[in-house]
mmCIF file of C-alpha atoms and ligand atoms in Angstrom:
data_model
loop_
_atom_site.group_PDB
_atom_site.id
_atom_site.type_symbol
_atom_site.label_atom_id
_atom_site.label_comp_id
_atom_site.label_asym_id
_atom_site.label_seq_id
_atom_site.Cartn_x
_atom_site.Cartn_y
_atom_site.Cartn_z
ATOM 1 C CA UNK A 1 0.151 -5.163 42.780
ATOM 2 C CA UNK A 2 0.345 -6.062 46.568
ATOM 3 C CA UNK A 3 0.710 -9.521 47.388
ATOM 4 C CA UNK A 4 -2.946 -9.542 48.602
ATOM 5 C CA UNK A 5 -4.161 -7.950 45.318
ATOM 6 C CA UNK A 6 -2.371 -10.575 43.230
ATOM 7 C CA UNK A 7 -4.034 -13.178 45.209
ATOM 8 C CA UNK A 8 -7.603 -11.465 45.188
ATOM 9 C CA UNK A 9 -7.777 -10.720 41.524
ATOM 10 C CA UNK A 10 -4.966 -12.748 39.489
ATOM 11 C CA UNK A 11 -2.710 -11.682 36.801
ATOM 12 C CA UNK A 12 -5.454 -11.834 33.826
ATOM 13 C CA UNK A 13 -7.962 -9.701 35.863
ATOM 14 C CA UNK A 14 -5.507 -7.164 36.671
ATOM 15 C CA UNK A 15 -4.631 -6.896 33.311
ATOM 16 C CA UNK A 16 -8.040 -6.132 32.313
ATOM 17 C CA UNK A 17 -7.989 -3.644 34.946
ATOM 18 C CA UNK A 18 -5.372 -1.877 33.700
ATOM 19 C CA UNK A 19 -6.818 -2.006 30.284
ATOM 20 C CA UNK A 20 -10.207 -0.429 31.402
ATOM 21 C CA UNK A 21 -8.114 2.292 33.541
ATOM 22 C CA UNK A 22 -6.286 3.061 30.223
ATOM 23 C CA UNK A 23 -9.640 3.064 28.483
ATOM 24 C CA UNK A 24 -11.006 5.705 31.071
ATOM 25 C CA UNK A 25 -7.995 7.649 30.658
ATOM 26 C CA UNK A 26 -6.821 6.661 34.124
ATOM 27 C CA UNK A 27 -3.291 6.459 33.420
ATOM 28 C CA UNK A 28 -1.578 7.060 36.786
ATOM 29 C CA UNK A 29 -3.491 4.473 38.559
ATOM 30 C CA UNK A 30 -3.027 2.177 35.398
ATOM 31 C CA UNK A 31 0.454 2.874 35.488
ATOM 32 C CA UNK A 32 1.083 1.961 39.095
ATOM 33 C CA UNK A 33 -0.720 -1.262 38.957
ATOM 34 C CA UNK A 34 1.097 -2.065 35.611
ATOM 35 C CA UNK A 35 4.363 -1.475 37.434
ATOM 36 C CA UNK A 36 3.199 -3.806 40.239
ATOM 37 C CA UNK A 37 2.257 -6.485 37.219
ATOM 38 C CA UNK A 38 5.534 -6.196 35.627
ATOM 39 C CA UNK A 39 7.303 -7.187 39.027
ATOM 40 C CA UNK A 40 5.047 -9.889 39.863
ATOM 41 C CA UNK A 41 5.052 -11.407 36.318
ATOM 42 C CA UNK A 42 7.643 -10.104 34.293
ATOM 43 C CA UNK A 43 7.782 -12.230 31.450
ATOM 44 C CA UNK A 44 3.941 -12.819 31.187
ATOM 45 C CA UNK A 45 2.882 -11.878 27.467
ATOM 46 C CA UNK A 46 -0.273 -10.093 28.313
ATOM 47 C CA UNK A 47 1.245 -8.234 31.157
ATOM 48 C CA UNK A 48 4.219 -7.289 28.920
ATOM 49 C CA UNK A 49 1.464 -6.322 26.023
ATOM 50 C CA UNK A 50 -0.607 -3.868 28.068
ATOM 51 C CA UNK A 51 2.206 -2.522 30.098
ATOM 52 C CA UNK A 52 4.263 -1.655 26.739
ATOM 53 C CA UNK A 53 1.115 -0.111 25.257
ATOM 54 C CA UNK A 54 0.638 1.790 28.307
ATOM 55 C CA UNK A 55 4.239 3.081 28.618
ATOM 56 C CA UNK A 56 4.051 4.117 24.919
ATOM 57 C CA UNK A 57 1.048 6.224 25.538
ATOM 58 C CA UNK A 58 2.629 7.919 28.412
ATOM 59 C CA UNK A 59 5.759 8.827 26.423
ATOM 60 C CA UNK A 60 7.976 6.345 27.950
ATOM 61 C CA UNK A 61 9.039 5.205 24.543
ATOM 62 C CA UNK A 62 12.339 3.556 25.637
ATOM 63 C CA UNK A 63 10.574 1.439 28.429
ATOM 64 C CA UNK A 64 7.827 0.349 25.683
ATOM 65 C CA UNK A 65 10.222 -0.606 23.183
ATOM 66 C CA UNK A 66 12.109 -2.766 25.696
ATOM 67 C CA UNK A 67 8.909 -4.495 26.680
ATOM 68 C CA UNK A 68 8.035 -4.976 23.258
ATOM 69 C CA UNK A 69 11.363 -6.271 22.282
ATOM 70 C CA UNK A 70 10.626 -8.578 25.205
ATOM 71 C CA UNK A 71 7.369 -9.769 24.079
ATOM 72 C CA UNK A 72 8.688 -10.308 20.654
ATOM 73 C CA UNK A 73 11.323 -12.695 22.014
ATOM 74 C CA UNK A 74 8.864 -14.725 23.840
ATOM 75 C CA UNK A 75 6.375 -15.022 21.197
ATOM 76 C CA UNK A 76 8.365 -14.809 18.141
ATOM 77 C CA UNK A 77 5.581 -16.211 15.746
ATOM 78 C CA UNK A 78 3.447 -13.411 16.565
ATOM 79 C CA UNK A 79 3.223 -10.893 13.595
ATOM 80 C CA UNK A 80 1.144 -8.474 15.717
ATOM 81 C CA UNK A 81 4.315 -8.125 18.157
ATOM 82 C CA UNK A 82 6.801 -7.535 15.457
ATOM 83 C CA UNK A 83 4.636 -5.033 13.806
ATOM 84 C CA UNK A 84 4.045 -2.912 17.004
ATOM 85 C CA UNK A 85 7.697 -3.081 17.610
ATOM 86 C CA UNK A 86 8.253 -1.543 14.190
ATOM 87 C CA UNK A 87 5.757 0.885 15.001
ATOM 88 C CA UNK A 88 7.353 2.116 17.933
ATOM 89 C CA UNK A 89 10.755 2.177 16.534
ATOM 90 C CA UNK A 90 9.954 4.018 13.438
ATOM 91 C CA UNK A 91 8.010 6.631 15.374
ATOM 92 C CA UNK A 92 11.137 7.123 17.512
ATOM 93 C CA UNK A 93 13.422 7.488 14.455
ATOM 94 C CA UNK A 94 15.013 4.589 14.760
ATOM 95 C CA UNK A 95 15.232 3.608 11.213
ATOM 96 C CA UNK A 96 18.138 1.259 11.484
ATOM 97 C CA UNK A 97 16.293 -0.519 14.516
ATOM 98 C CA UNK A 98 13.337 -0.714 12.796
ATOM 99 C CA UNK A 99 14.862 -2.155 9.588
ATOM 100 C CA UNK A 100 16.410 -4.817 11.789
ATOM 101 C CA UNK A 101 13.266 -5.195 13.631
ATOM 102 C CA UNK A 102 11.426 -6.029 9.914
ATOM 103 C CA UNK A 103 14.137 -8.146 8.747
ATOM 104 C CA UNK A 104 13.495 -10.220 11.847
ATOM 105 C CA UNK A 105 10.269 -10.140 11.809
ATOM 106 C CA UNK A 106 9.972 -11.287 8.016
ATOM 107 C CA UNK A 107 12.210 -14.146 9.096
ATOM 108 C CA UNK A 108 9.645 -15.359 11.904
ATOM 109 C CA UNK A 109 6.699 -14.567 10.277
ATOM 110 C CA UNK A 110 7.279 -14.823 6.447
ATOM 111 C CA UNK A 111 3.259 -15.151 5.681
ATOM 112 C CA UNK A 112 2.599 -11.737 7.272
ATOM 113 C CA UNK A 113 1.924 -9.375 4.278
ATOM 114 C CA UNK A 114 2.056 -6.202 6.763
ATOM 115 C CA UNK A 115 5.725 -7.227 7.774
ATOM 116 C CA UNK A 116 7.100 -7.793 4.218
ATOM 117 C CA UNK A 117 5.656 -4.525 3.191
ATOM 118 C CA UNK A 118 7.184 -2.638 5.987
ATOM 119 C CA UNK A 119 10.622 -4.292 5.482
ATOM 120 C CA UNK A 120 10.054 -3.226 1.650
ATOM 121 C CA UNK A 121 9.188 0.504 2.468
ATOM 122 C CA UNK A 122 12.151 0.631 5.077
ATOM 123 C CA UNK A 123 14.559 -0.498 2.439
ATOM 124 C CA UNK A 124 13.324 1.924 -0.082
ATOM 125 C CA UNK A 125 13.180 4.724 2.238
ATOM 126 C CA UNK A 126 16.834 3.709 3.337
ATOM 127 C CA UNK A 127 17.801 3.695 -0.522
ATOM 128 C CA UNK A 128 18.217 0.188 -0.960
ATOM 129 C CA UNK A 129 16.169 0.239 -3.971
ATOM 130 C CA UNK A 130 17.218 -3.070 -5.136
ATOM 131 C CA UNK A 131 16.677 -4.903 -1.789
ATOM 132 C CA UNK A 132 12.909 -3.099 -1.765
ATOM 133 C CA UNK A 133 12.349 -4.049 -5.309
ATOM 134 C CA UNK A 134 13.053 -7.891 -4.332
ATOM 135 C CA UNK A 135 11.011 -7.717 -1.121
ATOM 136 C CA UNK A 136 8.092 -6.751 -3.140
ATOM 137 C CA UNK A 137 8.494 -8.966 -5.809
ATOM 138 C CA UNK A 138 8.487 -11.667 -3.251
ATOM 139 C CA UNK A 139 5.657 -10.323 -1.794
ATOM 140 C CA UNK A 140 3.697 -10.356 -4.946
ATOM 141 C CA UNK A 141 4.514 -13.738 -5.426
ATOM 142 C CA UNK A 142 3.402 -14.790 -1.821
ATOM 143 C CA UNK A 143 0.223 -12.572 -1.872
ATOM 144 C CA UNK A 144 -0.944 -11.954 -5.861
ATOM 145 C CA UNK A 145 -4.286 -10.642 -4.835
ATOM 146 C CA UNK A 146 -3.093 -8.002 -2.435
ATOM 147 C CA UNK A 147 -3.011 -4.681 -3.909
ATOM 148 C CA UNK A 148 -0.320 -3.193 -1.418
ATOM 149 C CA UNK A 149 2.794 -4.968 -3.025
ATOM 150 C CA UNK A 150 1.872 -4.018 -6.373
ATOM 151 C CA UNK A 151 1.334 -0.333 -5.321
ATOM 152 C CA UNK A 152 4.488 -0.374 -3.070
ATOM 153 C CA UNK A 153 6.552 -1.787 -6.232
ATOM 154 C CA UNK A 154 5.258 1.293 -8.203
ATOM 155 C CA UNK A 155 7.324 3.348 -5.977
ATOM 156 C CA UNK A 156 10.379 1.637 -6.184
ATOM 157 C CA UNK A 157 10.275 1.850 -10.097
ATOM 158 C CA UNK A 158 9.686 5.433 -10.095
ATOM 159 C CA UNK A 159 12.434 5.852 -7.586
ATOM 160 C CA UNK A 160 14.363 4.011 -10.179
ATOM 161 C CA UNK A 161 13.271 6.033 -13.195
ATOM 162 C CA UNK A 162 11.323 3.544 -14.603
ATOM 163 C CA UNK A 163 7.983 5.615 -14.871
ATOM 164 C CA UNK A 164 5.727 3.456 -17.106
ATOM 165 C CA UNK A 165 6.669 0.330 -15.356
ATOM 166 C CA UNK A 166 5.533 1.936 -12.110
ATOM 167 C CA UNK A 167 2.161 2.885 -13.471
ATOM 168 C CA UNK A 168 1.899 -0.652 -14.840
ATOM 169 C CA UNK A 169 2.779 -1.886 -11.315
ATOM 170 C CA UNK A 170 0.093 0.109 -9.572
ATOM 171 C CA UNK A 171 -2.266 -0.571 -12.092
ATOM 172 C CA UNK A 172 -1.913 -4.379 -10.841
ATOM 173 C CA UNK A 173 -2.983 -3.772 -7.752
ATOM 174 C CA UNK A 174 -6.378 -1.943 -9.181
ATOM 175 C CA UNK A 175 -9.821 -3.450 -9.596
ATOM 176 C CA UNK A 176 -10.977 -2.268 -12.871
ATOM 177 C CA UNK A 177 -14.692 -0.781 -12.753
ATOM 178 C CA UNK A 178 -17.036 -1.419 -15.445
ATOM 179 C CA UNK A 179 -18.797 1.373 -17.056
ATOM 180 C CA UNK A 180 -22.234 0.390 -15.271
ATOM 181 C CA UNK A 181 -20.428 0.744 -11.911
ATOM 182 C CA UNK A 182 -19.394 4.222 -12.992
ATOM 183 C CA UNK A 183 -22.849 5.962 -11.592
ATOM 184 C CA UNK A 184 -23.042 3.924 -8.585
ATOM 185 C CA UNK A 185 -19.412 4.892 -7.430
ATOM 186 C CA UNK A 186 -20.223 8.414 -7.241
ATOM 187 C CA UNK A 187 -19.162 10.117 -3.787
ATOM 188 C CA UNK A 188 -21.232 11.588 -0.860
ATOM 189 C CA UNK A 189 -19.369 14.892 -1.258
ATOM 190 C CA UNK A 190 -20.897 15.952 2.197
ATOM 191 C CA UNK A 191 -19.301 12.931 3.840
ATOM 192 C CA UNK A 192 -15.984 13.927 2.089
ATOM 193 C CA UNK A 193 -16.225 17.484 3.620
ATOM 194 C CA UNK A 194 -16.929 16.087 7.033
ATOM 195 C CA UNK A 195 -13.810 13.688 6.660
ATOM 196 C CA UNK A 196 -11.481 16.586 5.481
ATOM 197 C CA UNK A 197 -12.864 18.899 8.307
ATOM 198 C CA UNK A 198 -11.117 16.138 10.607
ATOM 199 C CA UNK A 199 -8.232 16.343 8.645
ATOM 200 C CA UNK A 200 -7.827 20.226 8.358
ATOM 201 C CA UNK A 201 -5.890 20.922 11.719
ATOM 202 C CA UNK A 202 -2.898 18.469 11.062
ATOM 203 C CA UNK A 203 -3.081 18.856 7.253
ATOM 204 C CA UNK A 204 -0.149 20.991 6.609
ATOM 205 C CA UNK A 205 2.432 19.356 8.913
ATOM 206 C CA UNK A 206 2.457 16.198 6.142
ATOM 207 C CA UNK A 207 5.562 16.782 4.290
ATOM 208 C CA UNK A 208 4.083 14.702 1.262
ATOM 209 C CA UNK A 209 0.620 16.920 1.183
ATOM 210 C CA UNK A 210 2.734 20.036 1.144
ATOM 211 C CA UNK A 211 4.362 19.186 -1.719
ATOM 212 C CA UNK A 212 1.551 19.122 -4.045
ATOM 213 C CA UNK A 213 1.028 23.096 -4.239
ATOM 214 C CA UNK A 214 4.633 23.263 -5.588
ATOM 215 C CA UNK A 215 4.124 20.569 -7.739
ATOM 216 C CA UNK A 216 1.229 21.893 -9.564
ATOM 217 C CA UNK A 217 3.169 25.088 -10.022
ATOM 218 C CA UNK A 218 6.148 23.088 -11.620
ATOM 219 C CA UNK A 219 3.707 21.609 -14.197
ATOM 220 C CA UNK A 220 1.886 24.905 -14.788
ATOM 221 C CA UNK A 221 5.434 26.475 -15.539
ATOM 222 C CA UNK A 222 6.342 23.964 -17.639
ATOM 223 C CA UNK A 223 3.324 24.293 -19.701
ATOM 224 C CA UNK A 224 2.359 27.596 -19.625
ATOM 225 C CA UNK A 225 5.806 29.383 -18.912
ATOM 226 C CA UNK A 226 6.619 32.126 -16.390
ATOM 227 C CA UNK A 227 4.925 35.242 -16.045
ATOM 228 C CA UNK A 228 0.918 36.092 -15.000
ATOM 229 C CA UNK A 229 -1.641 33.835 -16.161
ATOM 230 C CA UNK A 230 -4.901 35.627 -15.547
ATOM 231 C CA UNK A 231 -7.796 34.462 -13.534
ATOM 232 C CA UNK A 232 -7.177 31.137 -11.754
ATOM 233 C CA UNK A 233 -9.823 28.762 -10.145
ATOM 234 C CA UNK A 234 -8.184 26.491 -7.758
ATOM 235 C CA UNK A 235 -10.977 23.073 -7.503
ATOM 236 C CA UNK A 236 -10.644 21.316 -4.335
ATOM 237 C CA UNK A 237 -8.378 23.807 -3.097
ATOM 238 C CA UNK A 238 -8.003 22.296 0.762
ATOM 239 C CA UNK A 239 -5.685 24.420 2.829
ATOM 240 C CA UNK A 240 -4.141 26.240 0.099
ATOM 241 C CA UNK A 241 -1.211 24.428 -0.910
ATOM 242 C CA UNK A 242 -1.462 25.105 -4.701
ATOM 243 C CA UNK A 243 -2.663 28.751 -4.206
ATOM 244 C CA UNK A 244 0.570 29.400 -2.150
ATOM 245 C CA UNK A 245 2.403 28.125 -4.883
ATOM 246 C CA UNK A 246 1.117 29.785 -8.166
ATOM 247 C CA UNK A 247 -0.420 33.103 -6.586
ATOM 248 C CA UNK A 248 2.475 35.152 -7.711
ATOM 249 C CA UNK A 249 1.391 34.204 -11.339
ATOM 250 C CA UNK A 250 -2.194 35.076 -10.963
ATOM 251 C CA UNK A 251 -4.001 38.289 -11.394
ATOM 252 C CA UNK A 252 -7.071 36.922 -9.541
ATOM 253 C CA UNK A 253 -7.547 33.208 -7.944
ATOM 254 C CA UNK A 254 -10.640 31.703 -6.465
ATOM 255 C CA UNK A 255 -10.782 28.691 -4.375
ATOM 256 C CA UNK A 256 -13.327 25.921 -4.045
ATOM 257 C CA UNK A 257 -13.373 23.193 -1.366
ATOM 258 C CA UNK A 258 -16.342 21.091 0.298
ATOM 259 C CA UNK A 259 -14.498 21.204 3.774
ATOM 260 C CA UNK A 260 -15.100 24.186 5.607
ATOM 261 C CA UNK A 261 -12.396 23.302 7.963
ATOM 262 C CA UNK A 262 -9.697 22.912 4.910
ATOM 263 C CA UNK A 263 -10.850 26.287 3.686
ATOM 264 C CA UNK A 264 -10.444 27.975 7.117
ATOM 265 C CA UNK A 265 -6.734 27.029 6.705
ATOM 266 C CA UNK A 266 -6.595 28.473 3.149
ATOM 267 C CA UNK A 267 -8.465 31.784 4.416
ATOM 268 C CA UNK A 268 -5.666 32.236 7.150
ATOM 269 C CA UNK A 269 -2.988 32.320 4.164
ATOM 270 C CA UNK A 270 -4.406 35.397 3.121
ATOM 271 C CA UNK A 271 -3.704 34.335 -0.831
ATOM 272 C CA UNK A 272 -7.153 33.724 -2.196
ATOM 273 C CA UNK A 273 -9.392 36.722 -3.675
ATOM 274 C CA UNK A 274 -12.382 34.416 -3.123
ATOM 275 C CA UNK A 275 -13.062 31.342 -1.437
ATOM 276 C CA UNK A 276 -16.265 29.074 -2.185
ATOM 277 C CA UNK A 277 -17.243 26.246 0.217
ATOM 278 C CA UNK A 278 -19.177 23.684 -2.019
ATOM 279 C CA UNK A 279 -19.164 20.736 -3.907
ATOM 280 C CA UNK A 280 -17.155 21.400 -7.251
ATOM 281 C CA UNK A 281 -19.738 20.351 -9.522
ATOM 282 C CA UNK A 282 -22.465 22.415 -7.911
ATOM 283 C CA UNK A 283 -19.892 25.184 -7.546
ATOM 284 C CA UNK A 284 -19.060 25.171 -11.188
ATOM 285 C CA UNK A 285 -22.650 25.481 -12.337
ATOM 286 C CA UNK A 286 -23.060 28.672 -10.305
ATOM 287 C CA UNK A 287 -19.939 30.496 -10.891
ATOM 288 C CA UNK A 288 -20.696 33.347 -12.921
ATOM 289 C CA UNK A 289 -17.042 34.171 -14.086
ATOM 290 C CA UNK A 290 -14.611 32.670 -16.610
ATOM 291 C CA UNK A 291 -11.069 31.719 -15.854
ATOM 292 C CA UNK A 292 -7.936 31.451 -18.116
ATOM 293 C CA UNK A 293 -6.439 28.480 -15.693
ATOM 294 C CA UNK A 294 -8.429 25.601 -13.691
ATOM 295 C CA UNK A 295 -6.230 23.754 -11.379
ATOM 296 C CA UNK A 296 -7.374 20.435 -9.574
ATOM 297 C CA UNK A 297 -4.533 18.855 -7.606
ATOM 298 C CA UNK A 298 -4.623 15.546 -6.072
ATOM 299 C CA UNK A 299 -8.531 15.433 -5.453
ATOM 300 C CA UNK A 300 -9.772 13.520 -8.534
ATOM 301 C CA UNK A 301 -8.973 10.364 -7.031
ATOM 302 C CA UNK A 302 -12.416 10.786 -5.161
ATOM 303 C CA UNK A 303 -14.440 10.298 -8.391
ATOM 304 C CA UNK A 304 -14.897 7.409 -10.225
ATOM 305 C CA UNK A 305 -16.377 8.785 -13.597
ATOM 306 C CA UNK A 306 -14.958 12.270 -14.541
ATOM 307 C CA UNK A 307 -17.263 13.087 -17.419
ATOM 308 C CA UNK A 308 -19.460 15.520 -15.664
ATOM 309 C CA UNK A 309 -16.221 17.257 -14.203
ATOM 310 C CA UNK A 310 -14.640 17.739 -17.552
ATOM 311 C CA UNK A 311 -18.081 19.236 -19.151
ATOM 312 C CA UNK A 312 -18.316 21.552 -15.894
ATOM 313 C CA UNK A 313 -14.865 22.635 -16.175
ATOM 314 C CA UNK A 314 -14.941 23.425 -19.953
ATOM 315 C CA UNK A 315 -18.145 25.472 -18.944
ATOM 316 C CA UNK A 316 -16.065 28.095 -16.978
ATOM 317 C CA UNK A 317 -12.583 28.442 -19.012
ATOM 318 C CA UNK A 318 -11.889 31.146 -21.248
ATOM 319 C CA UNK A 319 -11.010 30.065 -25.013
ATOM 320 C CA UNK A 320 -7.748 28.770 -24.943
ATOM 321 C CA UNK A 321 -7.848 28.273 -21.213
ATOM 322 C CA UNK A 322 -5.963 25.661 -19.354
ATOM 323 C CA UNK A 323 -7.012 22.830 -17.062
ATOM 324 C CA UNK A 324 -4.178 21.589 -14.754
ATOM 325 C CA UNK A 325 -4.940 18.508 -12.722
ATOM 326 C CA UNK A 326 -3.551 15.176 -11.187
ATOM 327 C CA UNK A 327 -5.207 11.588 -11.025
ATOM 328 C CA UNK A 328 -3.761 8.303 -9.595
ATOM 329 C CA UNK A 329 -2.680 6.335 -12.526
ATOM 330 C CA UNK A 330 -4.202 3.017 -14.333
ATOM 331 C CA UNK A 331 -2.721 1.498 -17.307
ATOM 332 C CA UNK A 332 -4.680 1.567 -20.615
ATOM 333 C CA UNK A 333 -6.044 -2.004 -19.926
ATOM 334 C CA UNK A 334 -8.861 -0.271 -18.199
ATOM 335 C CA UNK A 335 -10.793 2.930 -17.955
ATOM 336 C CA UNK A 336 -10.967 3.146 -14.153
ATOM 337 C CA UNK A 337 -9.711 1.248 -11.426
ATOM 338 C CA UNK A 338 -10.576 1.068 -7.759
ATOM 339 C CA UNK A 339 -7.505 1.455 -5.520
ATOM 340 C CA UNK A 340 -8.911 1.372 -2.022
ATOM 341 C CA UNK A 341 -12.522 1.691 -0.784
ATOM 342 C CA UNK A 342 -13.765 5.156 -2.416
ATOM 343 C CA UNK A 343 -10.532 5.671 -4.311
ATOM 344 C CA UNK A 344 -10.244 5.728 -7.844
ATOM 345 C CA UNK A 345 -7.131 5.690 -10.710
ATOM 346 C CA UNK A 346 -7.752 6.529 -14.480
ATOM 347 C CA UNK A 347 -6.000 5.691 -17.516
ATOM 348 C CA UNK A 348 -4.673 8.104 -19.974
ATOM 349 C CA UNK A 349 -6.692 6.459 -22.414
ATOM 350 C CA UNK A 350 -9.801 7.458 -20.570
ATOM 351 C CA UNK A 351 -8.746 10.591 -19.575
ATOM 352 C CA UNK A 352 -7.930 11.440 -23.228
ATOM 353 C CA UNK A 353 -11.098 10.273 -24.466
ATOM 354 C CA UNK A 354 -13.525 12.081 -21.969
ATOM 355 C CA UNK A 355 -11.295 15.314 -21.977
ATOM 356 C CA UNK A 356 -11.771 15.376 -25.701
ATOM 357 C CA UNK A 357 -15.086 14.965 -25.737
ATOM 358 C CA UNK A 358 -15.637 18.041 -23.334
ATOM 359 C CA UNK A 359 -13.393 20.158 -25.979
ATOM 360 C CA UNK A 360 -9.947 20.006 -24.384
ATOM 361 C CA UNK A 361 -6.642 19.569 -26.132
ATOM 362 C CA UNK A 362 -3.763 17.550 -24.497
ATOM 363 C CA UNK A 363 -0.627 19.733 -23.673
ATOM 364 C CA UNK A 364 1.119 17.205 -21.630
ATOM 365 C CA UNK A 365 0.377 14.367 -19.530
ATOM 366 C CA UNK A 366 3.689 13.416 -17.251
ATOM 367 C CA UNK A 367 4.001 10.731 -14.623
ATOM 368 C CA UNK A 368 5.642 11.752 -11.299
ATOM 369 C CA UNK A 369 4.919 11.355 -7.472
ATOM 370 C CA UNK A 370 1.202 11.810 -6.931
ATOM 371 C CA UNK A 371 -0.268 11.280 -3.529
ATOM 372 C CA UNK A 372 1.405 8.372 -1.899
ATOM 373 C CA UNK A 373 2.188 6.777 -5.290
ATOM 374 C CA UNK A 374 2.755 7.882 -8.735
ATOM 375 C CA UNK A 375 0.407 9.685 -10.896
ATOM 376 C CA UNK A 376 -0.450 11.395 -13.921
ATOM 377 C CA UNK A 377 -0.151 15.346 -14.146
ATOM 378 C CA UNK A 378 -2.007 16.686 -16.818
ATOM 379 C CA UNK A 379 -2.561 19.824 -18.925
HETATM 380 C C1 SAM B 401 -6.115 15.606 -0.889
HETATM 381 S S1 SAM B 401 -6.725 17.288 -0.583
HETATM 382 C C2 SAM B 401 -5.774 18.304 -1.634
HETATM 383 C C3 SAM B 401 -5.987 19.560 -1.568
HETATM 384 C C4 SAM B 401 -5.248 20.592 -2.515
HETATM 385 N N1 SAM B 401 -5.804 20.703 -3.806
HETATM 386 C C5 SAM B 401 -3.585 20.023 -2.426
HETATM 387 O O1 SAM B 401 -3.137 19.709 -3.570
HETATM 388 O O2 SAM B 401 -2.975 20.169 -1.565
HETATM 389 C C6 SAM B 401 -8.518 16.937 -1.404
HETATM 390 C C7 SAM B 401 -9.541 17.927 -1.212
HETATM 391 O O3 SAM B 401 -10.391 17.694 -1.856
HETATM 392 C C8 SAM B 401 -11.748 18.184 -1.309
HETATM 393 N N2 SAM B 401 -13.053 17.823 -2.040
HETATM 394 C C9 SAM B 401 -13.036 16.404 -2.018
HETATM 395 N N3 SAM B 401 -14.236 16.028 -2.633
HETATM 396 C C10 SAM B 401 -14.820 17.643 -2.894
HETATM 397 C C11 SAM B 401 -15.870 17.906 -3.832
HETATM 398 N N4 SAM B 401 -16.869 17.297 -4.285
HETATM 399 N N5 SAM B 401 -16.288 19.366 -3.805
HETATM 400 C C12 SAM B 401 -15.055 19.927 -3.342
HETATM 401 N N6 SAM B 401 -13.994 19.729 -2.667
HETATM 402 C C13 SAM B 401 -13.595 18.340 -2.509
HETATM 403 C C14 SAM B 401 -11.219 17.972 -0.205
HETATM 404 O O4 SAM B 401 -12.216 18.419 0.908
HETATM 405 C C15 SAM B 401 -9.820 18.022 0.247
HETATM 406 O O5 SAM B 401 -9.444 19.632 0.772
#
């Protein structure tokens, strides 16, 4: 900013101008104006805020972090400043820096649930289970109605080997659904397909998501043993993580998914003998083949009531066939709980009741890592 410009438009207007340039993608101009602003007003919080964001955007992460640290020092009581610093540090892989920043953030802003939960997760991820547990227990005391701390505590308990306690902790963050709600909680599957089309490209880059196929394979081997298991139907197959993990144990494998983008990725693996793009309940009604194994990994959290699903699967299974699936966990105090908008968890008593009425016999229900939290892996 030239002296004349600063006089002409002032700091606030110049900050707004940088923001507008960034929003228009005019990053070089924005950077040049931001540098002038930083020279003219190096300790102005708005200047630091917009310049740190811009530096991050143009991959000058060291500069962004330095500015964000300065902003935190200037306004230590602003939780969002700490949160952004944490984000920058985590993204650049500076975990010890992030941990220190989270501790400082919680000290300065003890009423920020985001900072407390971030601290607990960093403690968990750096192996400090005791510290993490204490942090989440404190968060629950401070924000008893927030589901996040309960759900995060479930991760610590699972890591400590306390599987049942982990389920109970996760369940405390759920909102139980009354039976009358079940029908109204059905998903718009077309909409889900579009969401996953948007996620498909980067889906397999996520380590957690890549793990679900091998986990399904492990559950299958534990229950069914090694060797071939005939014709398999992989429902909600996504990018084919399950197919990739179990294909050597199948004679023929069909995948079904409502997202064409996810199916393109599955097709590229060249594992599935057949892929069907459809809502699973529609696909199950039109499939003219019977299967010895049906799998459905990490997808049933999209449904509240699973009665229709189990009935439909039973109709395509051969006698003595197996259904292997996973769900987010609820304690037996409820049938179905809502964990997030349009996401549902199911209790074992509910699963047992509805599968039995669809003609299934339980072989195993184990508690293990599921999506982001613990879950029930069922055969
Ligand atoms: C979280 S991904 C899991 C993918 C895969 N089973 C795995 O374990 O990696 C959930 C998948 O369910 C699919 N899905 C959700 N609702 C569906 C529906 N009604 N019919 C068919 N597929 C559905 C989504 O498109 C997505 O690919």
